[in-house]
């Protein structure tokens, strides 16, 4: 019996994988970036299906609104967008072999481990999960250190990226 | 029905509203293409030079800085939701978090990397 | 019901495609896009673990957030480097970036 | 139930009535709720579209008056009294105009862009609360974040439109618009954190319920920052770099014609309207107003009135402001709004904790202290700006002097 959830899962899975394949196969870089946005969107849908709306919105906000936009701008800045053709698949066979081997290995691992054939716990997810997350991020007994380190990392990224990319006189 | 399913339903409705007007216009509008209509529009001047110009990386610096602060704001969101239930020291930790990035902003500003050239 | 293994398999496939992009794409920005796909696969796994294995804890979600931060940082620095390299060499094809110094 | 009771909670009652009718036909509860919700969603989505027809007329009239013109009139036309039907006529014209496609466009991307723009603009309305209960399509617990996250997709509508048109002005317009909007998203997000902090929730209903004192009184400075950033986000003057018709023709949608152009125009107006609504929810108390508890339907009236005022303010900006130069716009965001928003975040967080520690739990007491803190920051900011201006003026004088000598 196919449930609605399975159909929705399949839909978003197709979006995600289709987008990902588009990233690999598109000849124009701009199209690859658009396919990447589609893949990100599919993953956001999967997050909604997993009842994690905050992460779905984060996915839209940071991956699509931040990283993908930056990528597109980088494409516009670097190539005068349009040398459309480029040798995309120089090492295609070796790469495909490696990726496929990796996938088969992971797939076998997943199927051979019955632990992971579980269904989700029933019942609503804690509606105050976000508050718990916020509290955990700043409580010293939990995840304060990663939180502050993230800030230092962002500082390094800010200074470093602008230092590298700035117009040198 | 869960609220996530509802959001999905509404997004489909929104998509329909996005598709409908152009589709309607497609049926209503005349179709008389000719080669001159398809020319690049540049206020009537004949186009010159390559269309796909390369942009100055100047805009790009702002986008880089944007990404960093974007992530910062997103990281602060759960904290902001939890704020009313947090003790004072937890708030001060978040203030330290913010101040580290303020330092970055001031540094970048002082070095003049946010100045248009 | 959707079992956890479906999500894991999907994430594995996404990761493999990203890996392929990193290895086969000759363009630096294309490679970076592949990396982003791989990081997405990781996050998908983490959120699925959270939902199926321990919905009451924050562990997996904190990890997912940290992965997000690292992904953003990597994208920013990576793209800045690409822009800088392009300015020097007028190319972003890795096969043409074969000088140790210039 | 008499007529007045029915009218007092009109939308909820209509929904309930429809549900009963449908179950009377023997449908299962799942389908009943689905159909009721779909009908509600359609009604909700039609709302902004029809409102926009009126608002276009209104904005044109207001701007006409500001610029000492008449605006649209019915002189010799069939546009109805006060040319009220002008926008309808425009819509009909748009619908019957030919699509002119640029020769070397990127077909699919070219068509997706306007559809995406409208869909994103409409999608925002799902979370806007028009009343206390049941008058909101879905009360997501991430409410405002959903709105901001959707805006990310709008960036892509612009980039796709600009890129696919194969026109350098469209490209440049998209690039500029995105770098500007992206810059203003930072102060917007940071200012938005303040109401979220004070309400302890990102859900739209939670935000409204927390505003016994409207947040614009409690935290006027973040409200101002949010308003300015929002003006830039919707591309209104003085932050109108996206279109800049004097420099880059019309920005990213130069090559669009007919209803495809109309779609961008529509999306822009819907964005203006929904931004006004979101501002109302965040800072002006949303549907709060007298007698809402007795007659929830009044919530719709109050929130619409407040949002209409915000929209009018945006229109005044549009009519009265000159366009700023792109470097000034970016500088204003990065060197003024963002630092100020960060400072405000810190100040509000600390002051509110101090107030909490001092045991002031009455909403007006808390609001008073927060207001004082805001006023202090505003004063310091003005003083700093004044000093900077004086110093710059002195430098300019010195330079002029040097030239004369």
PDB file of N, CA, C and O in Angstrom, chain D residues 337-405:
ATOM      1  N   UNK D 337      23.177  50.820   8.632  1.00  0.00           N
ATOM      2  CA  UNK D 337      22.084  49.993   9.141  1.00  0.00           C
ATOM      3  C   UNK D 337      22.580  48.744   9.849  1.00  0.00           C
ATOM      4  O   UNK D 337      22.111  48.411  10.936  1.00  0.00           O
ATOM      5  N   UNK D 338      23.544  48.046   9.238  1.00  0.00           N
ATOM      6  CA  UNK D 338      23.995  46.793   9.844  1.00  0.00           C
ATOM      7  C   UNK D 338      24.649  47.011  11.200  1.00  0.00           C
ATOM      8  O   UNK D 338      24.269  46.348  12.174  1.00  0.00           O
ATOM      9  N   UNK D 339      25.619  47.922  11.329  1.00  0.00           N
ATOM     10  CA  UNK D 339      26.186  48.144  12.670  1.00  0.00           C
ATOM     11  C   UNK D 339      25.127  48.575  13.674  1.00  0.00           C
ATOM     12  O   UNK D 339      25.110  48.081  14.809  1.00  0.00           O
ATOM     13  N   UNK D 340      24.232  49.458  13.240  1.00  0.00           N
ATOM     14  CA  UNK D 340      23.198  49.929  14.162  1.00  0.00           C
ATOM     15  C   UNK D 340      22.301  48.768  14.593  1.00  0.00           C
ATOM     16  O   UNK D 340      21.951  48.642  15.783  1.00  0.00           O
ATOM     17  N   UNK D 341      21.961  47.900  13.643  1.00  0.00           N
ATOM     18  CA  UNK D 341      21.100  46.768  13.988  1.00  0.00           C
ATOM     19  C   UNK D 341      21.803  45.844  14.967  1.00  0.00           C
ATOM     20  O   UNK D 341      21.186  45.341  15.915  1.00  0.00           O
ATOM     21  N   UNK D 342      23.105  45.633  14.757  1.00  0.00           N
ATOM     22  CA  UNK D 342      23.852  44.773  15.683  1.00  0.00           C
ATOM     23  C   UNK D 342      23.878  45.383  17.074  1.00  0.00           C
ATOM     24  O   UNK D 342      23.649  44.700  18.077  1.00  0.00           O
ATOM     25  N   UNK D 343      24.144  46.697  17.134  1.00  0.00           N
ATOM     26  CA  UNK D 343      24.167  47.371  18.433  1.00  0.00           C
ATOM     27  C   UNK D 343      22.805  47.277  19.100  1.00  0.00           C
ATOM     28  O   UNK D 343      22.686  46.988  20.298  1.00  0.00           O
ATOM     29  N   UNK D 344      21.748  47.488  18.318  1.00  0.00           N
ATOM     30  CA  UNK D 344      20.408  47.427  18.882  1.00  0.00           C
ATOM     31  C   UNK D 344      20.112  46.050  19.446  1.00  0.00           C
ATOM     32  O   UNK D 344      19.511  45.909  20.510  1.00  0.00           O
ATOM     33  N   UNK D 345      20.564  45.026  18.728  1.00  0.00           N
ATOM     34  CA  UNK D 345      20.338  43.658  19.187  1.00  0.00           C
ATOM     35  C   UNK D 345      20.961  43.465  20.571  1.00  0.00           C
ATOM     36  O   UNK D 345      20.324  42.966  21.502  1.00  0.00           O
ATOM     37  N   UNK D 346      22.214  43.901  20.692  1.00  0.00           N
ATOM     38  CA  UNK D 346      22.925  43.750  21.967  1.00  0.00           C
ATOM     39  C   UNK D 346      22.225  44.554  23.056  1.00  0.00           C
ATOM     40  O   UNK D 346      21.945  44.045  24.156  1.00  0.00           O
ATOM     41  N   UNK D 347      21.900  45.811  22.746  1.00  0.00           N
ATOM     42  CA  UNK D 347      21.309  46.689  23.758  1.00  0.00           C
ATOM     43  C   UNK D 347      19.966  46.140  24.216  1.00  0.00           C
ATOM     44  O   UNK D 347      19.701  46.038  25.425  1.00  0.00           O
ATOM     45  N   UNK D 348      19.127  45.755  23.268  1.00  0.00           N
ATOM     46  CA  UNK D 348      17.808  45.253  23.651  1.00  0.00           C
ATOM     47  C   UNK D 348      17.941  43.979  24.475  1.00  0.00           C
ATOM     48  O   UNK D 348      17.261  43.813  25.498  1.00  0.00           O
ATOM     49  N   UNK D 349      18.842  43.090  24.057  1.00  0.00           N
ATOM     50  CA  UNK D 349      19.008  41.833  24.798  1.00  0.00           C
ATOM     51  C   UNK D 349      19.401  42.111  26.236  1.00  0.00           C
ATOM     52  O   UNK D 349      18.818  41.561  27.183  1.00  0.00           O
ATOM     53  N   UNK D 350      20.369  43.013  26.430  1.00  0.00           N
ATOM     54  CA  UNK D 350      20.865  43.266  27.791  1.00  0.00           C
ATOM     55  C   UNK D 350      19.823  44.022  28.611  1.00  0.00           C
ATOM     56  O   UNK D 350      19.552  43.672  29.769  1.00  0.00           O
ATOM     57  N   UNK D 351      19.238  45.063  28.026  1.00  0.00           N
ATOM     58  CA  UNK D 351      18.288  45.880  28.795  1.00  0.00           C
ATOM     59  C   UNK D 351      17.071  45.053  29.195  1.00  0.00           C
ATOM     60  O   UNK D 351      16.600  45.117  30.335  1.00  0.00           O
ATOM     61  N   UNK D 352      16.583  44.232  28.257  1.00  0.00           N
ATOM     62  CA  UNK D 352      15.395  43.460  28.586  1.00  0.00           C
ATOM     63  C   UNK D 352      15.689  42.455  29.691  1.00  0.00           C
ATOM     64  O   UNK D 352      14.856  42.226  30.567  1.00  0.00           O
ATOM     65  N   UNK D 353      16.895  41.870  29.666  1.00  0.00           N
ATOM     66  CA  UNK D 353      17.260  40.949  30.747  1.00  0.00           C
ATOM     67  C   UNK D 353      17.341  41.700  32.074  1.00  0.00           C
ATOM     68  O   UNK D 353      16.897  41.204  33.114  1.00  0.00           O
ATOM     69  N   UNK D 354      17.907  42.905  32.026  1.00  0.00           N
ATOM     70  CA  UNK D 354      18.016  43.700  33.249  1.00  0.00           C
ATOM     71  C   UNK D 354      16.629  44.021  33.788  1.00  0.00           C
ATOM     72  O   UNK D 354      16.376  43.918  34.995  1.00  0.00           O
ATOM     73  N   UNK D 355      15.716  44.396  32.890  1.00  0.00           N
ATOM     74  CA  UNK D 355      14.357  44.713  33.309  1.00  0.00           C
ATOM     75  C   UNK D 355      13.712  43.488  33.932  1.00  0.00           C
ATOM     76  O   UNK D 355      13.060  43.559  34.967  1.00  0.00           O
ATOM     77  N   UNK D 356      13.947  42.340  33.289  1.00  0.00           N
ATOM     78  CA  UNK D 356      13.391  41.094  33.805  1.00  0.00           C
ATOM     79  C   UNK D 356      13.957  40.813  35.201  1.00  0.00           C
ATOM     80  O   UNK D 356      13.222  40.414  36.106  1.00  0.00           O
ATOM     81  N   UNK D 357      15.270  41.031  35.356  1.00  0.00           N
ATOM     82  CA  UNK D 357      15.913  40.762  36.637  1.00  0.00           C
ATOM     83  C   UNK D 357      15.388  41.706  37.712  1.00  0.00           C
ATOM     84  O   UNK D 357      15.264  41.339  38.883  1.00  0.00           O
ATOM     85  N   UNK D 358      15.071  42.945  37.304  1.00  0.00           N
ATOM     86  CA  UNK D 358      14.573  43.911  38.271  1.00  0.00           C
ATOM     87  C   UNK D 358      13.122  43.626  38.646  1.00  0.00           C
ATOM     88  O   UNK D 358      12.563  44.305  39.506  1.00  0.00           O
ATOM     89  N   UNK D 359      12.529  42.649  38.004  1.00  0.00           N
ATOM     90  CA  UNK D 359      11.190  42.234  38.381  1.00  0.00           C
ATOM     91  C   UNK D 359      10.080  43.088  37.808  1.00  0.00           C
ATOM     92  O   UNK D 359       8.955  43.069  38.300  1.00  0.00           O
ATOM     93  N   UNK D 360      10.377  43.859  36.773  1.00  0.00           N
ATOM     94  CA  UNK D 360       9.318  44.652  36.137  1.00  0.00           C
ATOM     95  C   UNK D 360       8.592  43.765  35.138  1.00  0.00           C
ATOM     96  O   UNK D 360       9.082  43.498  34.047  1.00  0.00           O
ATOM     97  N   UNK D 361       7.450  43.272  35.508  1.00  0.00           N
ATOM     98  CA  UNK D 361       6.765  42.358  34.599  1.00  0.00           C
ATOM     99  C   UNK D 361       5.621  43.018  33.851  1.00  0.00           C
ATOM    100  O   UNK D 361       5.132  42.453  32.890  1.00  0.00           O
ATOM    101  N   UNK D 362       5.203  44.208  34.268  1.00  0.00           N
ATOM    102  CA  UNK D 362       4.089  44.839  33.563  1.00  0.00           C
ATOM    103  C   UNK D 362       4.548  45.261  32.182  1.00  0.00           C
ATOM    104  O   UNK D 362       5.660  45.761  32.011  1.00  0.00           O
ATOM    105  N   UNK D 363       3.716  45.011  31.170  1.00  0.00           N
ATOM    106  CA  UNK D 363       4.155  45.286  29.802  1.00  0.00           C
ATOM    107  C   UNK D 363       4.573  46.736  29.588  1.00  0.00           C
ATOM    108  O   UNK D 363       5.540  47.003  28.875  1.00  0.00           O
ATOM    109  N   UNK D 364       3.870  47.677  30.222  1.00  0.00           N
ATOM    110  CA  UNK D 364       4.214  49.081  29.957  1.00  0.00           C
ATOM    111  C   UNK D 364       5.517  49.469  30.628  1.00  0.00           C
ATOM    112  O   UNK D 364       6.284  50.280  30.084  1.00  0.00           O
ATOM    113  N   UNK D 365       5.808  48.875  31.813  1.00  0.00           N
ATOM    114  CA  UNK D 365       7.082  49.151  32.456  1.00  0.00           C
ATOM    115  C   UNK D 365       8.250  48.690  31.598  1.00  0.00           C
ATOM    116  O   UNK D 365       9.204  49.432  31.344  1.00  0.00           O
ATOM    117  N   UNK D 366       8.100  47.457  31.102  1.00  0.00           N
ATOM    118  CA  UNK D 366       9.139  46.905  30.234  1.00  0.00           C
ATOM    119  C   UNK D 366       9.296  47.781  28.994  1.00  0.00           C
ATOM    120  O   UNK D 366      10.409  48.149  28.591  1.00  0.00           O
ATOM    121  N   UNK D 367       8.157  48.164  28.403  1.00  0.00           N
ATOM    122  CA  UNK D 367       8.199  48.978  27.193  1.00  0.00           C
ATOM    123  C   UNK D 367       8.896  50.306  27.453  1.00  0.00           C
ATOM    124  O   UNK D 367       9.690  50.778  26.640  1.00  0.00           O
ATOM    125  N   UNK D 368       8.602  50.905  28.623  1.00  0.00           N
ATOM    126  CA  UNK D 368       9.203  52.193  28.940  1.00  0.00           C
ATOM    127  C   UNK D 368      10.721  52.127  28.973  1.00  0.00           C
ATOM    128  O   UNK D 368      11.403  52.943  28.351  1.00  0.00           O
ATOM    129  N   UNK D 369      11.254  51.125  29.684  1.00  0.00           N
ATOM    130  CA  UNK D 369      12.711  51.025  29.773  1.00  0.00           C
ATOM    131  C   UNK D 369      13.335  50.760  28.419  1.00  0.00           C
ATOM    132  O   UNK D 369      14.348  51.362  28.042  1.00  0.00           O
ATOM    133  N   UNK D 370      12.685  49.864  27.665  1.00  0.00           N
ATOM    134  CA  UNK D 370      13.232  49.563  26.337  1.00  0.00           C
ATOM    135  C   UNK D 370      13.192  50.799  25.453  1.00  0.00           C
ATOM    136  O   UNK D 370      14.132  51.079  24.701  1.00  0.00           O
ATOM    137  N   UNK D 371      12.106  51.571  25.586  1.00  0.00           N
ATOM    138  CA  UNK D 371      12.004  52.784  24.781  1.00  0.00           C
ATOM    139  C   UNK D 371      13.123  53.754  25.138  1.00  0.00           C
ATOM    140  O   UNK D 371      13.760  54.353  24.261  1.00  0.00           O
ATOM    141  N   UNK D 372      13.382  53.903  26.456  1.00  0.00           N
ATOM    142  CA  UNK D 372      14.462  54.810  26.879  1.00  0.00           C
ATOM    143  C   UNK D 372      15.799  54.355  26.297  1.00  0.00           C
ATOM    144  O   UNK D 372      16.578  55.176  25.782  1.00  0.00           O
ATOM    145  N   UNK D 373      16.053  53.044  26.367  1.00  0.00           N
ATOM    146  CA  UNK D 373      17.315  52.531  25.815  1.00  0.00           C
ATOM    147  C   UNK D 373      17.403  52.854  24.331  1.00  0.00           C
ATOM    148  O   UNK D 373      18.452  53.296  23.830  1.00  0.00           O
ATOM    149  N   UNK D 374      16.286  52.657  23.630  1.00  0.00           N
ATOM    150  CA  UNK D 374      16.266  52.962  22.201  1.00  0.00           C
ATOM    151  C   UNK D 374      16.555  54.434  21.940  1.00  0.00           C
ATOM    152  O   UNK D 374      17.327  54.779  21.040  1.00  0.00           O
ATOM    153  N   UNK D 375      15.906  55.275  22.734  1.00  0.00           N
ATOM    154  CA  UNK D 375      16.106  56.720  22.549  1.00  0.00           C
ATOM    155  C   UNK D 375      17.566  57.073  22.782  1.00  0.00           C
ATOM    156  O   UNK D 375      18.152  57.874  22.038  1.00  0.00           O
ATOM    157  N   UNK D 376      18.178  56.451  23.807  1.00  0.00           N
ATOM    158  CA  UNK D 376      19.577  56.745  24.091  1.00  0.00           C
ATOM    159  C   UNK D 376      20.445  56.362  22.900  1.00  0.00           C
ATOM    160  O   UNK D 376      21.289  57.151  22.444  1.00  0.00           O
ATOM    161  N   UNK D 377      20.213  55.151  22.369  1.00  0.00           N
ATOM    162  CA  UNK D 377      21.015  54.725  21.223  1.00  0.00           C
ATOM    163  C   UNK D 377      20.804  55.663  20.044  1.00  0.00           C
ATOM    164  O   UNK D 377      21.761  56.054  19.356  1.00  0.00           O
ATOM    165  N   UNK D 378      19.556  56.059  19.830  1.00  0.00           N
ATOM    166  CA  UNK D 378      19.270  56.952  18.709  1.00  0.00           C
ATOM    167  C   UNK D 378      20.010  58.270  18.878  1.00  0.00           C
ATOM    168  O   UNK D 378      20.615  58.783  17.931  1.00  0.00           O
ATOM    169  N   UNK D 379      20.008  58.807  20.126  1.00  0.00           N
ATOM    170  CA  UNK D 379      20.700  60.071  20.368  1.00  0.00           C
ATOM    171  C   UNK D 379      22.185  59.934  20.085  1.00  0.00           C
ATOM    172  O   UNK D 379      22.790  60.785  19.403  1.00  0.00           O
ATOM    173  N   UNK D 380      22.791  58.860  20.616  1.00  0.00           N
ATOM    174  CA  UNK D 380      24.224  58.654  20.393  1.00  0.00           C
ATOM    175  C   UNK D 380      24.512  58.553  18.906  1.00  0.00           C
ATOM    176  O   UNK D 380      25.477  59.150  18.388  1.00  0.00           O
ATOM    177  N   UNK D 381      23.640  57.816  18.182  1.00  0.00           N
ATOM    178  CA  UNK D 381      23.841  57.659  16.750  1.00  0.00           C
ATOM    179  C   UNK D 381      23.814  59.007  16.040  1.00  0.00           C
ATOM    180  O   UNK D 381      24.685  59.318  15.217  1.00  0.00           O
ATOM    181  N   UNK D 382      22.820  59.804  16.385  1.00  0.00           N
ATOM    182  CA  UNK D 382      22.703  61.105  15.739  1.00  0.00           C
ATOM    183  C   UNK D 382      23.924  61.956  16.041  1.00  0.00           C
ATOM    184  O   UNK D 382      24.498  62.608  15.151  1.00  0.00           O
ATOM    185  N   UNK D 383      24.375  61.910  17.306  1.00  0.00           N
ATOM    186  CA  UNK D 383      25.553  62.693  17.679  1.00  0.00           C
ATOM    187  C   UNK D 383      26.762  62.253  16.876  1.00  0.00           C
ATOM    188  O   UNK D 383      27.528  63.077  16.353  1.00  0.00           O
ATOM    189  N   UNK D 384      26.936  60.919  16.749  1.00  0.00           N
ATOM    190  CA  UNK D 384      28.078  60.408  15.990  1.00  0.00           C
ATOM    191  C   UNK D 384      28.004  60.835  14.539  1.00  0.00           C
ATOM    192  O   UNK D 384      29.001  61.269  13.943  1.00  0.00           O
ATOM    193  N   UNK D 385      26.794  60.724  13.964  1.00  0.00           N
ATOM    194  CA  UNK D 385      26.628  61.128  12.575  1.00  0.00           C
ATOM    195  C   UNK D 385      26.961  62.608  12.407  1.00  0.00           C
ATOM    196  O   UNK D 385      27.620  63.011  11.453  1.00  0.00           O
ATOM    197  N   UNK D 386      26.503  63.396  13.364  1.00  0.00           N
ATOM    198  CA  UNK D 386      26.749  64.839  13.313  1.00  0.00           C
ATOM    199  C   UNK D 386      28.247  65.119  13.322  1.00  0.00           C
ATOM    200  O   UNK D 386      28.764  65.911  12.515  1.00  0.00           O
ATOM    201  N   UNK D 387      28.942  64.407  14.229  1.00  0.00           N
ATOM    202  CA  UNK D 387      30.393  64.625  14.326  1.00  0.00           C
ATOM    203  C   UNK D 387      31.089  64.240  13.031  1.00  0.00           C
ATOM    204  O   UNK D 387      31.951  64.944  12.526  1.00  0.00           O
ATOM    205  N   UNK D 388      30.675  63.076  12.496  1.00  0.00           N
ATOM    206  CA  UNK D 388      31.303  62.616  11.258  1.00  0.00           C
ATOM    207  C   UNK D 388      31.072  63.623  10.143  1.00  0.00           C
ATOM    208  O   UNK D 388      31.984  63.940   9.366  1.00  0.00           O
ATOM    209  N   UNK D 389      29.848  64.146  10.100  1.00  0.00           N
ATOM    210  CA  UNK D 389      29.523  65.116   9.064  1.00  0.00           C
ATOM    211  C   UNK D 389      30.369  66.367   9.206  1.00  0.00           C
ATOM    212  O   UNK D 389      30.914  66.893   8.232  1.00  0.00           O
ATOM    213  N   UNK D 390      30.522  66.841  10.475  1.00  0.00           N
ATOM    214  CA  UNK D 390      31.339  68.035  10.719  1.00  0.00           C
ATOM    215  C   UNK D 390      32.762  67.814  10.254  1.00  0.00           C
ATOM    216  O   UNK D 390      33.373  68.690   9.615  1.00  0.00           O
ATOM    217  N   UNK D 391      33.272  66.619  10.583  1.00  0.00           N
ATOM    218  CA  UNK D 391      34.664  66.342  10.215  1.00  0.00           C
ATOM    219  C   UNK D 391      34.824  66.333   8.705  1.00  0.00           C
ATOM    220  O   UNK D 391      35.761  66.908   8.150  1.00  0.00           O
ATOM    221  N   UNK D 392      33.856  65.705   8.027  1.00  0.00           N
ATOM    222  CA  UNK D 392      33.931  65.651   6.564  1.00  0.00           C
ATOM    223  C   UNK D 392      33.856  67.040   5.961  1.00  0.00           C
ATOM    224  O   UNK D 392      34.587  67.380   5.038  1.00  0.00           O
ATOM    225  N   UNK D 393      32.975  67.862   6.570  1.00  0.00           N
ATOM    226  CA  UNK D 393      32.828  69.215   6.053  1.00  0.00           C
ATOM    227  C   UNK D 393      34.133  69.991   6.220  1.00  0.00           C
ATOM    228  O   UNK D 393      34.563  70.699   5.306  1.00  0.00           O
ATOM    229  N   UNK D 394      34.761  69.800   7.400  1.00  0.00           N
ATOM    230  CA  UNK D 394      36.035  70.471   7.647  1.00  0.00           C
ATOM    231  C   UNK D 394      37.060  70.047   6.610  1.00  0.00           C
ATOM    232  O   UNK D 394      37.803  70.878   6.062  1.00  0.00           O
ATOM    233  N   UNK D 395      37.069  68.740   6.309  1.00  0.00           N
ATOM    234  CA  UNK D 395      38.028  68.241   5.323  1.00  0.00           C
ATOM    235  C   UNK D 395      37.761  68.865   3.962  1.00  0.00           C
ATOM    236  O   UNK D 395      38.691  69.273   3.257  1.00  0.00           O
ATOM    237  N   UNK D 396      36.477  68.981   3.617  1.00  0.00           N
ATOM    238  CA  UNK D 396      36.124  69.573   2.324  1.00  0.00           C
ATOM    239  C   UNK D 396      36.582  71.028   2.267  1.00  0.00           C
ATOM    240  O   UNK D 396      37.178  71.474   1.286  1.00  0.00           O
ATOM    241  N   UNK D 397      36.315  71.763   3.365  1.00  0.00           N
ATOM    242  CA  UNK D 397      36.725  73.169   3.433  1.00  0.00           C
ATOM    243  C   UNK D 397      38.228  73.299   3.230  1.00  0.00           C
ATOM    244  O   UNK D 397      38.693  74.126   2.444  1.00  0.00           O
ATOM    245  N   UNK D 398      38.958  72.427   3.950  1.00  0.00           N
ATOM    246  CA  UNK D 398      40.413  72.494   3.877  1.00  0.00           C
ATOM    247  C   UNK D 398      40.875  72.284   2.444  1.00  0.00           C
ATOM    248  O   UNK D 398      41.763  72.976   1.946  1.00  0.00           O
ATOM    249  N   UNK D 399      40.231  71.320   1.769  1.00  0.00           N
ATOM    250  CA  UNK D 399      40.633  71.025   0.402  1.00  0.00           C
ATOM    251  C   UNK D 399      40.367  72.232  -0.493  1.00  0.00           C
ATOM    252  O   UNK D 399      41.196  72.620  -1.311  1.00  0.00           O
ATOM    253  N   UNK D 400      39.191  72.828  -0.324  1.00  0.00           N
ATOM    254  CA  UNK D 400      38.847  73.965  -1.165  1.00  0.00           C
ATOM    255  C   UNK D 400      39.851  75.090  -0.934  1.00  0.00           C
ATOM    256  O   UNK D 400      40.341  75.720  -1.853  1.00  0.00           O
ATOM    257  N   UNK D 401      40.196  75.286   0.331  1.00  0.00           N
ATOM    258  CA  UNK D 401      41.146  76.316   0.706  1.00  0.00           C
ATOM    259  C   UNK D 401      42.475  76.100   0.012  1.00  0.00           C
ATOM    260  O   UNK D 401      43.075  77.011  -0.546  1.00  0.00           O
ATOM    261  N   UNK D 402      42.900  74.830   0.042  1.00  0.00           N
ATOM    262  CA  UNK D 402      44.190  74.480  -0.559  1.00  0.00           C
ATOM    263  C   UNK D 402      44.182  74.819  -2.042  1.00  0.00           C
ATOM    264  O   UNK D 402      45.146  75.357  -2.579  1.00  0.00           O
ATOM    265  N   UNK D 403      43.055  74.573  -2.712  1.00  0.00           N
ATOM    266  CA  UNK D 403      42.996  74.845  -4.147  1.00  0.00           C
ATOM    267  C   UNK D 403      43.079  76.346  -4.397  1.00  0.00           C
ATOM    268  O   UNK D 403      43.823  76.822  -5.260  1.00  0.00           O
ATOM    269  N   UNK D 404      42.358  77.093  -3.593  1.00  0.00           N
ATOM    270  CA  UNK D 404      42.348  78.547  -3.789  1.00  0.00           C
ATOM    271  C   UNK D 404      43.754  79.116  -3.638  1.00  0.00           C
ATOM    272  O   UNK D 404      44.200  79.961  -4.406  1.00  0.00           O
ATOM    273  N   UNK D 405      44.457  78.616  -2.624  1.00  0.00           N
ATOM    274  CA  UNK D 405      45.795  79.135  -2.398  1.00  0.00           C
ATOM    275  C   UNK D 405      46.694  78.700  -3.532  1.00  0.00           C
ATOM    276  O   UNK D 405      47.471  79.435  -4.052  1.00  0.00           O
TER     277      UNK D 405
END
